[in-house]
mmCIF file of C-alpha atoms and ligand atoms in Angstrom:
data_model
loop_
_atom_site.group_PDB
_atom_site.id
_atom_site.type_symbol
_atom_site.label_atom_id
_atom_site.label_comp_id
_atom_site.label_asym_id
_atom_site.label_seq_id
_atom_site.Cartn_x
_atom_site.Cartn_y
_atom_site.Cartn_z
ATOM 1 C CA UNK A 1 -32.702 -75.705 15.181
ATOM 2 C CA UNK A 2 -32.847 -79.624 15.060
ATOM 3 C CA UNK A 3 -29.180 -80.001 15.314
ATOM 4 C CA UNK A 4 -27.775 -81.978 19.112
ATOM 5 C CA UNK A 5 -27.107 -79.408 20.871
ATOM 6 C CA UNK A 6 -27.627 -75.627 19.696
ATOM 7 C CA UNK A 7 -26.738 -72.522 21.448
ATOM 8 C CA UNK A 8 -28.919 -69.710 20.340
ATOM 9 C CA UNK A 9 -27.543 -65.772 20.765
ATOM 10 C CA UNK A 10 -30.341 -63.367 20.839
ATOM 11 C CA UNK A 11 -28.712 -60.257 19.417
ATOM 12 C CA UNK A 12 -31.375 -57.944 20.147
ATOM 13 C CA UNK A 13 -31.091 -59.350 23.987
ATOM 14 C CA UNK A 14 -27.384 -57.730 23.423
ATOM 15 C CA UNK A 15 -28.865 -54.349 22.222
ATOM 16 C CA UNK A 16 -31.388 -54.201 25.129
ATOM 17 C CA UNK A 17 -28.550 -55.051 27.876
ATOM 18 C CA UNK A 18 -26.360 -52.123 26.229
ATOM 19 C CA UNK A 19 -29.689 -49.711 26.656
ATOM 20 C CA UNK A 20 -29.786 -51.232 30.261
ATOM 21 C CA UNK A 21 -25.644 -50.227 31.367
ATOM 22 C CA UNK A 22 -26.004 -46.683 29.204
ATOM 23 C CA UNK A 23 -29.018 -45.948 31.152
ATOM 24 C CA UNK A 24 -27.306 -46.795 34.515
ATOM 25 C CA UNK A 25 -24.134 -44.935 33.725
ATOM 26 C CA UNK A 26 -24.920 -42.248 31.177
ATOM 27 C CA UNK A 27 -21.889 -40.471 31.675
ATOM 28 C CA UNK A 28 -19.934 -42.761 31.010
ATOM 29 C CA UNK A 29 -18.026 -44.658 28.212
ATOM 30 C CA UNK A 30 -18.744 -48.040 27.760
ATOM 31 C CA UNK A 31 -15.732 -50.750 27.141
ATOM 32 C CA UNK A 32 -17.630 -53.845 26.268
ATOM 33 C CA UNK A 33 -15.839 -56.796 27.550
ATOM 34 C CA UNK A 34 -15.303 -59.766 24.893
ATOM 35 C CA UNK A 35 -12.925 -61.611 26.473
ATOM 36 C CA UNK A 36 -13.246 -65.356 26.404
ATOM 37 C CA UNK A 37 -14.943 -65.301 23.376
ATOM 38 C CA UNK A 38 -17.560 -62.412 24.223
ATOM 39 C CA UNK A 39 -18.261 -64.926 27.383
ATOM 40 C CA UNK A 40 -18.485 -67.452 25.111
ATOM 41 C CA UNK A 41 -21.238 -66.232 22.736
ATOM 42 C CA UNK A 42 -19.227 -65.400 20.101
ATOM 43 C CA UNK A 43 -16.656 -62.430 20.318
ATOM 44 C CA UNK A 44 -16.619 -61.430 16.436
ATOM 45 C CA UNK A 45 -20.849 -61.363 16.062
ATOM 46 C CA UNK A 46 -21.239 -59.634 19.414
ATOM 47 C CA UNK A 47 -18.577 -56.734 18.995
ATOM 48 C CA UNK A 48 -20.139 -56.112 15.245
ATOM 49 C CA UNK A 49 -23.334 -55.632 16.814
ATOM 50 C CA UNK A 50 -22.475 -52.790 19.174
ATOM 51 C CA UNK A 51 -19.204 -51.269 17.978
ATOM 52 C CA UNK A 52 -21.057 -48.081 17.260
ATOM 53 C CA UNK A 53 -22.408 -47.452 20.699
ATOM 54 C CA UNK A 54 -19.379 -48.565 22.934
ATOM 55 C CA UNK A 55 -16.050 -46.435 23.405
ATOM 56 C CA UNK A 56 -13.914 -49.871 23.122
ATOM 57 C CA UNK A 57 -13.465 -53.139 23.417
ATOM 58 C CA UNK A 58 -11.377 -55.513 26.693
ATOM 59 C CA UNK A 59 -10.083 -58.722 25.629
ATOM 60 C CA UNK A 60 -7.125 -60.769 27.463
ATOM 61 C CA UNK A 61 -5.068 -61.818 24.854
ATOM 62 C CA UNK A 62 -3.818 -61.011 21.424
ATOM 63 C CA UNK A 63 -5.296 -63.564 19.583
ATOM 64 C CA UNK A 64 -8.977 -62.153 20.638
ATOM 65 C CA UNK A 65 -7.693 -58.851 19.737
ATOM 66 C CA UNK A 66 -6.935 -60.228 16.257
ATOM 67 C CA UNK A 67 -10.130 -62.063 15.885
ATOM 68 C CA UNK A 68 -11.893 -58.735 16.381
ATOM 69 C CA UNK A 69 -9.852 -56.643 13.934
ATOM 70 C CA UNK A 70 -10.411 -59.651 11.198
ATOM 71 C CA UNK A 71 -13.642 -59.153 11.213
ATOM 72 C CA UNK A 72 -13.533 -55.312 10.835
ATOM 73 C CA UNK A 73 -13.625 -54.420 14.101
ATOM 74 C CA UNK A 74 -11.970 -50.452 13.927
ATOM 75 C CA UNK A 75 -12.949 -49.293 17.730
ATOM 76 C CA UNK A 76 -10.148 -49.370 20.566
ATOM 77 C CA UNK A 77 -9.595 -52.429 21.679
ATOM 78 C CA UNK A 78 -7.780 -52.669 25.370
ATOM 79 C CA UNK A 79 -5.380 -55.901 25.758
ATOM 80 C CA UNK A 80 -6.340 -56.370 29.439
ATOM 81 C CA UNK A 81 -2.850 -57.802 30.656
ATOM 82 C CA UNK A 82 -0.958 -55.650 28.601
ATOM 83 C CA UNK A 83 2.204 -57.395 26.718
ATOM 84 C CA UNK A 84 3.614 -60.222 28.880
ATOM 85 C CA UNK A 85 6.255 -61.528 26.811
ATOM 86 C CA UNK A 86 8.815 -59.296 25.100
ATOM 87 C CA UNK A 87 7.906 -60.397 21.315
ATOM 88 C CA UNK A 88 3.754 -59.364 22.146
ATOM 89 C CA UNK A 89 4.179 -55.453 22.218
ATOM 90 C CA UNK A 90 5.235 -55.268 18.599
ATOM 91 C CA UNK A 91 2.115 -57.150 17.855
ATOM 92 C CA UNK A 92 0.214 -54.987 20.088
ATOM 93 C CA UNK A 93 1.064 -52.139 17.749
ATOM 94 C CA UNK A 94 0.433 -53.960 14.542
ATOM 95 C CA UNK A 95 -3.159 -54.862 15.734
ATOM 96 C CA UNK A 96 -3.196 -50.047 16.976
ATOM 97 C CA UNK A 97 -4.344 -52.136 20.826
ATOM 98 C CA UNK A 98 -5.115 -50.014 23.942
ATOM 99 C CA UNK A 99 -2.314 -51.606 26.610
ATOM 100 C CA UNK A 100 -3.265 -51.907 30.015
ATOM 101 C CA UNK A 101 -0.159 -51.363 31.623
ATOM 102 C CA UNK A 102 -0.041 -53.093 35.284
ATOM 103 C CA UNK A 103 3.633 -53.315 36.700
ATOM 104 C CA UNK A 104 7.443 -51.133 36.514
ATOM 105 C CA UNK A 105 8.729 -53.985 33.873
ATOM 106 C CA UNK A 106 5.742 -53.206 31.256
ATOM 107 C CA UNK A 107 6.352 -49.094 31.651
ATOM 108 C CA UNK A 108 10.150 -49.406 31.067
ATOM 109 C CA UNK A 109 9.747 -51.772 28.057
ATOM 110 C CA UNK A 110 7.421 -49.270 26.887
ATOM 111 C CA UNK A 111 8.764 -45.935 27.713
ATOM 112 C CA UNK A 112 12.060 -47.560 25.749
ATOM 113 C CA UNK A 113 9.918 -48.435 23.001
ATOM 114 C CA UNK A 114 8.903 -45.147 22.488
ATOM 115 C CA UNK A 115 5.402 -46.227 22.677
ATOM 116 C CA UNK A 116 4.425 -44.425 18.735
ATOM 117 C CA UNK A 117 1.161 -46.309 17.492
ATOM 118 C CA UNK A 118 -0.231 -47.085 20.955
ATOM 119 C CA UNK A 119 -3.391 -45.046 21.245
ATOM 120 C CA UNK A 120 -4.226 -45.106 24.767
ATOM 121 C CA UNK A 121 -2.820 -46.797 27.861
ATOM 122 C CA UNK A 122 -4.650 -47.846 30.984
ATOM 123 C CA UNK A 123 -2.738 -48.027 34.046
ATOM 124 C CA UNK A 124 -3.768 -50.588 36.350
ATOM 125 C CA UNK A 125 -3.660 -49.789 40.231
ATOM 126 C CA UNK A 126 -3.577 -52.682 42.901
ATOM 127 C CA UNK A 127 -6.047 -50.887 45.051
ATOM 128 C CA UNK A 128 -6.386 -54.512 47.069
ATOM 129 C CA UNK A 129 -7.180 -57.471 44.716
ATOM 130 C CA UNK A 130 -3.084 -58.032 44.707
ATOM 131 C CA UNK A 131 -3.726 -59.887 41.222
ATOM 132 C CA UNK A 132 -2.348 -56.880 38.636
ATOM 133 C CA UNK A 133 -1.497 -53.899 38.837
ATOM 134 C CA UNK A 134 1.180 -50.911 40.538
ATOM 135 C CA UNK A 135 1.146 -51.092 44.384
ATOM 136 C CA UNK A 136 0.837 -47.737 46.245
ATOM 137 C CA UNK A 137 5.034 -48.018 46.086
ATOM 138 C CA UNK A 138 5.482 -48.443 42.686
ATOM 139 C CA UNK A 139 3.106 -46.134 41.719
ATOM 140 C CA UNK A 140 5.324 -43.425 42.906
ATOM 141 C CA UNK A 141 8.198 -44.300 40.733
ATOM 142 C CA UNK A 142 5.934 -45.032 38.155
ATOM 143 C CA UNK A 143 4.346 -41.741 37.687
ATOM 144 C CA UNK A 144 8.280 -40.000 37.816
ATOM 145 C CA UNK A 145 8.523 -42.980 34.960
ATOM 146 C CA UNK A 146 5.723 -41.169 32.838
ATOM 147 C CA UNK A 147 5.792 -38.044 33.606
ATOM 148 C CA UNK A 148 9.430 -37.826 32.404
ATOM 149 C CA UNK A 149 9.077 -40.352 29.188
ATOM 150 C CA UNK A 150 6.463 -37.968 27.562
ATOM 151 C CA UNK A 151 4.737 -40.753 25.957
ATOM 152 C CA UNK A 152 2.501 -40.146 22.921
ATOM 153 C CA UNK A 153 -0.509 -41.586 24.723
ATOM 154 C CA UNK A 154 -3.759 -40.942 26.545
ATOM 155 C CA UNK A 155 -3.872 -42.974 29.753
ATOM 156 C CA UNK A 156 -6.429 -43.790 31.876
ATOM 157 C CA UNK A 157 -6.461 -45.225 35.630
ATOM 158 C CA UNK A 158 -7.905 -48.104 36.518
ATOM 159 C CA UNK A 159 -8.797 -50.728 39.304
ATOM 160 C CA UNK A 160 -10.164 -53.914 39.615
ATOM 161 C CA UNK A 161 -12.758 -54.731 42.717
ATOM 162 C CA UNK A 162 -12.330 -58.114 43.985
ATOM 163 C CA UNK A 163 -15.999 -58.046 46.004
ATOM 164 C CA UNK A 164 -17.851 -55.889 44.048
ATOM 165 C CA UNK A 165 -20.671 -58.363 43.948
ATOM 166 C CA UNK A 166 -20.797 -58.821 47.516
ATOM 167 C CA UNK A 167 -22.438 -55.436 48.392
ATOM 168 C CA UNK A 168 -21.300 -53.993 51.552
ATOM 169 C CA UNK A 169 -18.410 -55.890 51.866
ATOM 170 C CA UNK A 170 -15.932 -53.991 53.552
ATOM 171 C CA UNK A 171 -13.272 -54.903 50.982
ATOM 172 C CA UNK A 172 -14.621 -52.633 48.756
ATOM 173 C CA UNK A 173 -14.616 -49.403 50.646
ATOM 174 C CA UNK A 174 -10.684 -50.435 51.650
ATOM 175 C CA UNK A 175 -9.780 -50.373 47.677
ATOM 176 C CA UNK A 176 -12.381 -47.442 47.111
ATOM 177 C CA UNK A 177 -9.978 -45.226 49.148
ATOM 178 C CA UNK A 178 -6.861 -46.459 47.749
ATOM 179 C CA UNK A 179 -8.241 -45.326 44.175
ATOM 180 C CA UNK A 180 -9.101 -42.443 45.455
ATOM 181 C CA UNK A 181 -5.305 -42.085 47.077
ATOM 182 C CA UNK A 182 -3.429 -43.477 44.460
ATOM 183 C CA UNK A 183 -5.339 -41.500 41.777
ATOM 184 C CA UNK A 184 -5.768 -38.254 43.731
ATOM 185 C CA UNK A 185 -4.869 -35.070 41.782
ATOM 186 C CA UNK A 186 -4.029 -36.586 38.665
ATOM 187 C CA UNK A 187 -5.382 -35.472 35.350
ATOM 188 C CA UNK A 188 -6.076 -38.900 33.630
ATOM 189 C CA UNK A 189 -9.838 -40.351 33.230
ATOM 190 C CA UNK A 190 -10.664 -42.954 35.566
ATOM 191 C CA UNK A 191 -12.463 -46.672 35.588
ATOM 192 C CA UNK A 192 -13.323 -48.915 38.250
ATOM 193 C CA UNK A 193 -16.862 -50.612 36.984
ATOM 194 C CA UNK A 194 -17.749 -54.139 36.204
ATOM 195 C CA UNK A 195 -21.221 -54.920 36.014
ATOM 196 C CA UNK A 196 -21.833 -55.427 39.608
ATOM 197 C CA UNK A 197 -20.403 -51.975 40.227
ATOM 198 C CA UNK A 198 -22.671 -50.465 37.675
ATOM 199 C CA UNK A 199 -25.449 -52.282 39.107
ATOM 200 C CA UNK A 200 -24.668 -51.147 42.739
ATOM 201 C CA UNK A 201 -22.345 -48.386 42.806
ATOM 202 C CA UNK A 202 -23.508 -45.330 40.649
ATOM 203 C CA UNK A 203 -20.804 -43.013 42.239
ATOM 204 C CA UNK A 204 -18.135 -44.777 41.194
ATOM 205 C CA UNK A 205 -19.269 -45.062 37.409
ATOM 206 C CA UNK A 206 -16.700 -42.294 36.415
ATOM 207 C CA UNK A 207 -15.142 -41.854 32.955
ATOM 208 C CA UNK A 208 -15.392 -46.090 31.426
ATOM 209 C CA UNK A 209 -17.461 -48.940 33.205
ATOM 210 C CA UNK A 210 -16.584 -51.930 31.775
ATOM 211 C CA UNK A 211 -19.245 -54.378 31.765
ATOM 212 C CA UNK A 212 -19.087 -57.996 30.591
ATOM 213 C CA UNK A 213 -21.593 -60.522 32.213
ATOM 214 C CA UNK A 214 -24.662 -57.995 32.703
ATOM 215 C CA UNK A 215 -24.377 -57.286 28.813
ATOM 216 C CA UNK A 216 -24.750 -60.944 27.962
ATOM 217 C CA UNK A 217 -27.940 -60.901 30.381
ATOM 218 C CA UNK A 218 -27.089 -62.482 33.555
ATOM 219 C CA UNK A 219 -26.620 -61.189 36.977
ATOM 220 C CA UNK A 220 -23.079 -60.995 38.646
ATOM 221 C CA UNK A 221 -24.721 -61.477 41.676
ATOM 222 C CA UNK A 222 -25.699 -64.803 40.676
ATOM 223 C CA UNK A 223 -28.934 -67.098 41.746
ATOM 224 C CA UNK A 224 -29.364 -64.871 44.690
ATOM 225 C CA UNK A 225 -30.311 -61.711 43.226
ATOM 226 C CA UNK A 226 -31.272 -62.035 39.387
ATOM 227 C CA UNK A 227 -31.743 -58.581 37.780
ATOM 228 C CA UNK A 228 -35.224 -58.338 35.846
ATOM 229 C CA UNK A 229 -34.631 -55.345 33.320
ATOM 230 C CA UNK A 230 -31.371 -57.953 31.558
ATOM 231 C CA UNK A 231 -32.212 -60.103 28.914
ATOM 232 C CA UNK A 232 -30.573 -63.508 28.272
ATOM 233 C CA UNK A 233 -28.476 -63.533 25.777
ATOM 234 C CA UNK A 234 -27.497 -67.078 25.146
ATOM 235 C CA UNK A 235 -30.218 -69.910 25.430
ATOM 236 C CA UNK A 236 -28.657 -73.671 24.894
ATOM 237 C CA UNK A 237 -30.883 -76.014 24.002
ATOM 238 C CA UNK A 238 -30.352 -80.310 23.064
ATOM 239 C CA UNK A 239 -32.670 -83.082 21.931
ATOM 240 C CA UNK A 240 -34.448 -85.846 23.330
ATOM 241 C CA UNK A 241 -32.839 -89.329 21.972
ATOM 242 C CA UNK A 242 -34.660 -91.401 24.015
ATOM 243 C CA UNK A 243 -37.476 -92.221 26.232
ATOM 244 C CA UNK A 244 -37.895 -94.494 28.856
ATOM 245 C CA UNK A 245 -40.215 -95.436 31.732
ATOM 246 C CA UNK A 246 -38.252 -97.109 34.862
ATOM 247 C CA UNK A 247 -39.743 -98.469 37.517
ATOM 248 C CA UNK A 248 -39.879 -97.856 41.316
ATOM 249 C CA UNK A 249 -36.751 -98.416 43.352
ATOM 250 C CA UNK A 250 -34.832 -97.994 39.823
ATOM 251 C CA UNK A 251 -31.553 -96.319 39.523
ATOM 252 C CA UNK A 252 -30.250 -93.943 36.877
ATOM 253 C CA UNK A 253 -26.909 -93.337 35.108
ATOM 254 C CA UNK A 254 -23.380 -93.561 36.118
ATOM 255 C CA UNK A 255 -22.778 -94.670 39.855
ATOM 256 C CA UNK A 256 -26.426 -95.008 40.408
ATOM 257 C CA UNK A 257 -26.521 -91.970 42.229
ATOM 258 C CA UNK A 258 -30.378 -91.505 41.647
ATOM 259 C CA UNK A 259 -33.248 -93.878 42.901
ATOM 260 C CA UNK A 260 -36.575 -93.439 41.518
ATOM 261 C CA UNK A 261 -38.707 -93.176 44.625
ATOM 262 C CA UNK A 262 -41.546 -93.741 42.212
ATOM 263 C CA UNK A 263 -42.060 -95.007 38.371
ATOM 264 C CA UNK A 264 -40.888 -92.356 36.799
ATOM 265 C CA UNK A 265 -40.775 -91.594 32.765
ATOM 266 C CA UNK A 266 -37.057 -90.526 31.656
ATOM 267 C CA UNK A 267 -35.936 -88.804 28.447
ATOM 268 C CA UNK A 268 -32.100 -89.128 27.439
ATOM 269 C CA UNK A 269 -31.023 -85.464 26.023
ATOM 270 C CA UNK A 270 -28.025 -85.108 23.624
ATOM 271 C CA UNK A 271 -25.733 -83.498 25.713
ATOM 272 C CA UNK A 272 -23.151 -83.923 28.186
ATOM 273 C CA UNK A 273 -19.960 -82.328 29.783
ATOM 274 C CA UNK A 274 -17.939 -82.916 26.879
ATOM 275 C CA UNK A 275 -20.381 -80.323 25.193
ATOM 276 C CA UNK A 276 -19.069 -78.305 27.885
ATOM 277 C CA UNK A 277 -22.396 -78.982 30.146
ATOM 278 C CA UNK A 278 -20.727 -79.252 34.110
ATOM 279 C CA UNK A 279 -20.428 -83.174 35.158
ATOM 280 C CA UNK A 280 -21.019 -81.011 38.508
ATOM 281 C CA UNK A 281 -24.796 -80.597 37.414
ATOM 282 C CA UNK A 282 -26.683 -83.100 40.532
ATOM 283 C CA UNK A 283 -29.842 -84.408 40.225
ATOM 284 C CA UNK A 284 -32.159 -81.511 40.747
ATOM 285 C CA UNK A 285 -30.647 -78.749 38.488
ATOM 286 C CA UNK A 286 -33.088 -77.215 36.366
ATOM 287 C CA UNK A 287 -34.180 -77.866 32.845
ATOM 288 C CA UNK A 288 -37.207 -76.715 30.595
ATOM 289 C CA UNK A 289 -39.052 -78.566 27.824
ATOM 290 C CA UNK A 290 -42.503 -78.159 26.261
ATOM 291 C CA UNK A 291 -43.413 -75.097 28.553
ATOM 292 C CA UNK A 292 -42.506 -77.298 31.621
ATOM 293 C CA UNK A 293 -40.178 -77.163 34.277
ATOM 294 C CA UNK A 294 -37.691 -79.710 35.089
ATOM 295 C CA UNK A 295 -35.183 -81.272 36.628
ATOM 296 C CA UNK A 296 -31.902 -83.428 35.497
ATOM 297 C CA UNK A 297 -31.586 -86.932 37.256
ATOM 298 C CA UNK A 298 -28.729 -89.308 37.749
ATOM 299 C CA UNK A 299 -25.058 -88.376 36.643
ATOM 300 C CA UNK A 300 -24.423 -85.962 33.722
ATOM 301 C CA UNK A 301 -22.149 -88.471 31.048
ATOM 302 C CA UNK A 302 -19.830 -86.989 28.341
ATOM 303 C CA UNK A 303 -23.016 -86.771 25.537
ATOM 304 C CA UNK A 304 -25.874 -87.394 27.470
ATOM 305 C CA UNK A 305 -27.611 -86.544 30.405
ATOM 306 C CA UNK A 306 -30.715 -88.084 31.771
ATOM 307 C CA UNK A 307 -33.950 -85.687 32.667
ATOM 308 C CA UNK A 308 -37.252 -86.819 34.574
ATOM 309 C CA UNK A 309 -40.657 -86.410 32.467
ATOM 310 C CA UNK A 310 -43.156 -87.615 34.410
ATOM 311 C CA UNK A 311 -45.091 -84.735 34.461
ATOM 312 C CA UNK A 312 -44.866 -83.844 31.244
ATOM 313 C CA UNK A 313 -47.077 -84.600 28.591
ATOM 314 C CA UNK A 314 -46.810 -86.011 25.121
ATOM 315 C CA UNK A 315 -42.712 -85.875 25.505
ATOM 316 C CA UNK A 316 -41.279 -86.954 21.731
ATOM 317 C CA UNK A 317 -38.301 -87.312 20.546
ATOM 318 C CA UNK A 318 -36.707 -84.957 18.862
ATOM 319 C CA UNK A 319 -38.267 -82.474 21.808
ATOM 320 C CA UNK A 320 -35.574 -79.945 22.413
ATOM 321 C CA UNK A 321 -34.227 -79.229 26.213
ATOM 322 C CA UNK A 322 -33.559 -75.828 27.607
ATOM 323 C CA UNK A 323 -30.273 -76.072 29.910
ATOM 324 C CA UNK A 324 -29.759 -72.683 30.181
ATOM 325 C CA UNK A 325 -31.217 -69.015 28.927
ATOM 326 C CA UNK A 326 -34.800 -67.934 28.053
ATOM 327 C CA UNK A 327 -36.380 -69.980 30.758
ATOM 328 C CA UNK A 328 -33.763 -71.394 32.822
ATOM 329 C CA UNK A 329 -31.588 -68.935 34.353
ATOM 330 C CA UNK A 330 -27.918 -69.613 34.200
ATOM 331 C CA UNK A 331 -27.073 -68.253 37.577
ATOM 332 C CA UNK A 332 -29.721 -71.365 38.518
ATOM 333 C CA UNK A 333 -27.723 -74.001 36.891
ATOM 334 C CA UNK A 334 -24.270 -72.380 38.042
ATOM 335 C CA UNK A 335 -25.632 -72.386 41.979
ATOM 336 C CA UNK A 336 -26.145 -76.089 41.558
ATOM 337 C CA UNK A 337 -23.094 -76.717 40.382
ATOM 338 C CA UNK A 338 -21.374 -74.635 43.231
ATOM 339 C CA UNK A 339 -20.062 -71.799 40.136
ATOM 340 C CA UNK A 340 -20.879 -69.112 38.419
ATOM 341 C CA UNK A 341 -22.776 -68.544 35.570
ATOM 342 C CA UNK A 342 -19.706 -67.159 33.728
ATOM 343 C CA UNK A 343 -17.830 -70.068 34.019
ATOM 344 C CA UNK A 344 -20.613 -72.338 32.173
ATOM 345 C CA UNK A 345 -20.839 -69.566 29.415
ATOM 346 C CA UNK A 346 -16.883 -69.866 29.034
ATOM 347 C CA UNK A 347 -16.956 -73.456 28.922
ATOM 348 C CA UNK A 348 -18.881 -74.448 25.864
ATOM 349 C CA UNK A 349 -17.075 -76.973 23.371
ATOM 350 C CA UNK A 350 -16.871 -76.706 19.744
ATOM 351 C CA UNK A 351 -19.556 -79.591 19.582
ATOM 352 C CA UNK A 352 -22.167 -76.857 20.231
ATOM 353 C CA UNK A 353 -23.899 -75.471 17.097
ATOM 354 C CA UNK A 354 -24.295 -71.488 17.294
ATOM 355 C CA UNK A 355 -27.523 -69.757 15.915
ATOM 356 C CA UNK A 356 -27.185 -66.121 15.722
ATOM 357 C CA UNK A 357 -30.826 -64.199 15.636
ATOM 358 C CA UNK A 358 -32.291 -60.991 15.984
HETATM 359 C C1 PLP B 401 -13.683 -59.236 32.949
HETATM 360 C C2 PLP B 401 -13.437 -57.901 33.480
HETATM 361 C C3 PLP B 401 -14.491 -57.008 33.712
HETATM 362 C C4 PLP B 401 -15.945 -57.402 33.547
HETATM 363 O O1 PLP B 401 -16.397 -58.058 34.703
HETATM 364 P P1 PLP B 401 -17.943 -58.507 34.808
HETATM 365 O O2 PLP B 401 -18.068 -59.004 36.194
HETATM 366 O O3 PLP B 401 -18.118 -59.608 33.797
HETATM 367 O O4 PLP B 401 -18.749 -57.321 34.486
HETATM 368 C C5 PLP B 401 -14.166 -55.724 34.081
HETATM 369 N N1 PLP B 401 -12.896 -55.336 34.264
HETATM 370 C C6 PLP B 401 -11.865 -56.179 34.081
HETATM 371 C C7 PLP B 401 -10.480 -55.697 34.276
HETATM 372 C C8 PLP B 401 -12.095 -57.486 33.681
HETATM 373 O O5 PLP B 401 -11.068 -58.311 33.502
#
């Protein structure tokens, strides 16, 4: 635990945000979403952990697919943009991958394929997000596609909601009827939920939610609306290198963007945005150390960032510095920095020291 910066993943935090999604949506399958990394927690550990309660696996590209089936990995896994380059779908089949399949170019390269060894495709419906998938036109046409190819595969439906996490937005019920249009009638299961649909949508759970922030333990509502019964997963953590008291009128860091408006006591902490901790971070984001609350101060610097103290007693060094987890919600830090928690979970370097415990 004494290393510079550590990022511990609580694995049992994992198995308690799995109880907390199956509990929401008990009808329906889970796909645990590892891409990026498992959110940057570690993609090969976390899918070990709860292959035998999910249905599958999402990941974005085919080397995370390959990471997962190196370690052993044998559940579905779903390549979440399909194959985008003609040389990917034979790999596809190699590593037995679910293929979402989002536009008329995919289907055709597919239906001439033959498609033998894909186990399941998931066809992806623009329903309003106009990032992937078939538009109400193409859908037509595609459907004649399938329906005369025969294809050796289960499919499944699926959207993508671009607001989800803004409850009420009217967005949502505009691509709510366009699944329900698009997918009217037809016989294939059906998935629509990331976590802030599972959160705030129980009637359109349906066959697969597919959750990937709420199962690493943070809300995908963000600092606004936390959500008690989820655990942190990953708490990241650096040492005090060095302690300092400045005086009054005093400034601190790079730029001297921070004044001390009085004497202040100032511990340096061993990490920095080349540890993949945002620059963005003001004075004022939240910290924790030695059961105290805190606050950074002055400019976050490639391997160090600068913390105030004062009110905290018999600081040493060596002292380690929550950033982020246990204490210190994530959502916190990413609503200072004007993001999202998923993007500081994403962004970790390869400076960072993972601990995996129970
Ligand atoms: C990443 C992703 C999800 C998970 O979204 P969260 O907000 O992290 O729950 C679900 N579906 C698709 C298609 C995704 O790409």
């Amino acid at each position: 635990m004494s290393s510079r910066v550590s990022a511990t993943v609580n694995l049992s935090a994992i198995s308690h945000n799995l109880d907390v999604i199956q509990q929401a949506a008990p009808q329906s399958c889970v796909l645990a979403m590892v891409k990026a990394d498992a959110y940057g927690h570690g993609a090969g550990e976390v899918a070990r952990v709860i292959e035998p309660r999910v249905g599958g696996f999402g990941v974005a590209t085919l080397d995370e697919a390959d990471v997962l089936r190196s370690v052993g990995i044998v559940a579905p896994i779903v390549l979440l943009e399909g194959f985008n380059f003609s040389h990917e779908l034979a790999i596809a089949k190699e590593l037995k991958l679910d293929l979402v399949i989002h536009n008329l170019i995919q289907l055709t390269e597919l239906v001439n394929d033959g498609a033998e060894g894909i186990p399941r495709i998931w066809l992806k419906l623009d329903t309003g997000m106009h990032r992937l998938g078939f538009s109400s036109k193409d859908w037509k046409k595609a459907l004649s596609v399938l329906t005369d190819a025969h294809l050796p595969v289960e499919s499944v439906v699926m959207t993508h909601m671009a607001c989800a996490d803004e409850i009420g937005h009217e967005q949502n019920q505009l691509q709510e009827q366009c699944f329900e249009e698009m997918s009217r009638g037809l016989p294939f299961p059906c998935s629509i939920a990331n976590s802030a649909v599972i959160l705030s949508r129980p009637d359109l759970h349906r066959d697969w939610v597919r959750p990937g922030i709420m199962l690493y333990g943070v809300s995908p509502f963000g600092a606004g609306q936390l959500v008690d019964s989820l655990k942190p997963v990953m708490t990241l953590r650096a040492s005090v290198i060095a302690l300092r008291d400045v005086e009054e009128g005093e400034w601190i860091g790079y730029g001297a963007t921070y004044q001390c408006s009085t004497p202040k006591k100032i511990a340096t902490v061993s990490l920095g945005y080349g540890d993949g901790y945002p620059r963005s971070a003001p004075s004022g984001t939240p910290c924790y150390l030695n059961g105290v609350y805190t606050e950074l101060v002055g400019r976050v610097s490639m391997d160090m960032l600068t913390v105030d103290v004062s009110h905290i007693p018999d600081v040493a060094l060596g002292d380690q510095v929550e950033l982020w987890g246990e204490h210190v919600p994530v959502e916190q830090v990413a609503a200072h920095c004007g993001t999202i928690g998923y993007e500081l979970l994403t962004g970790l370097t390869n400076r960072v020291a993972f601990h995996y415990v129970r």
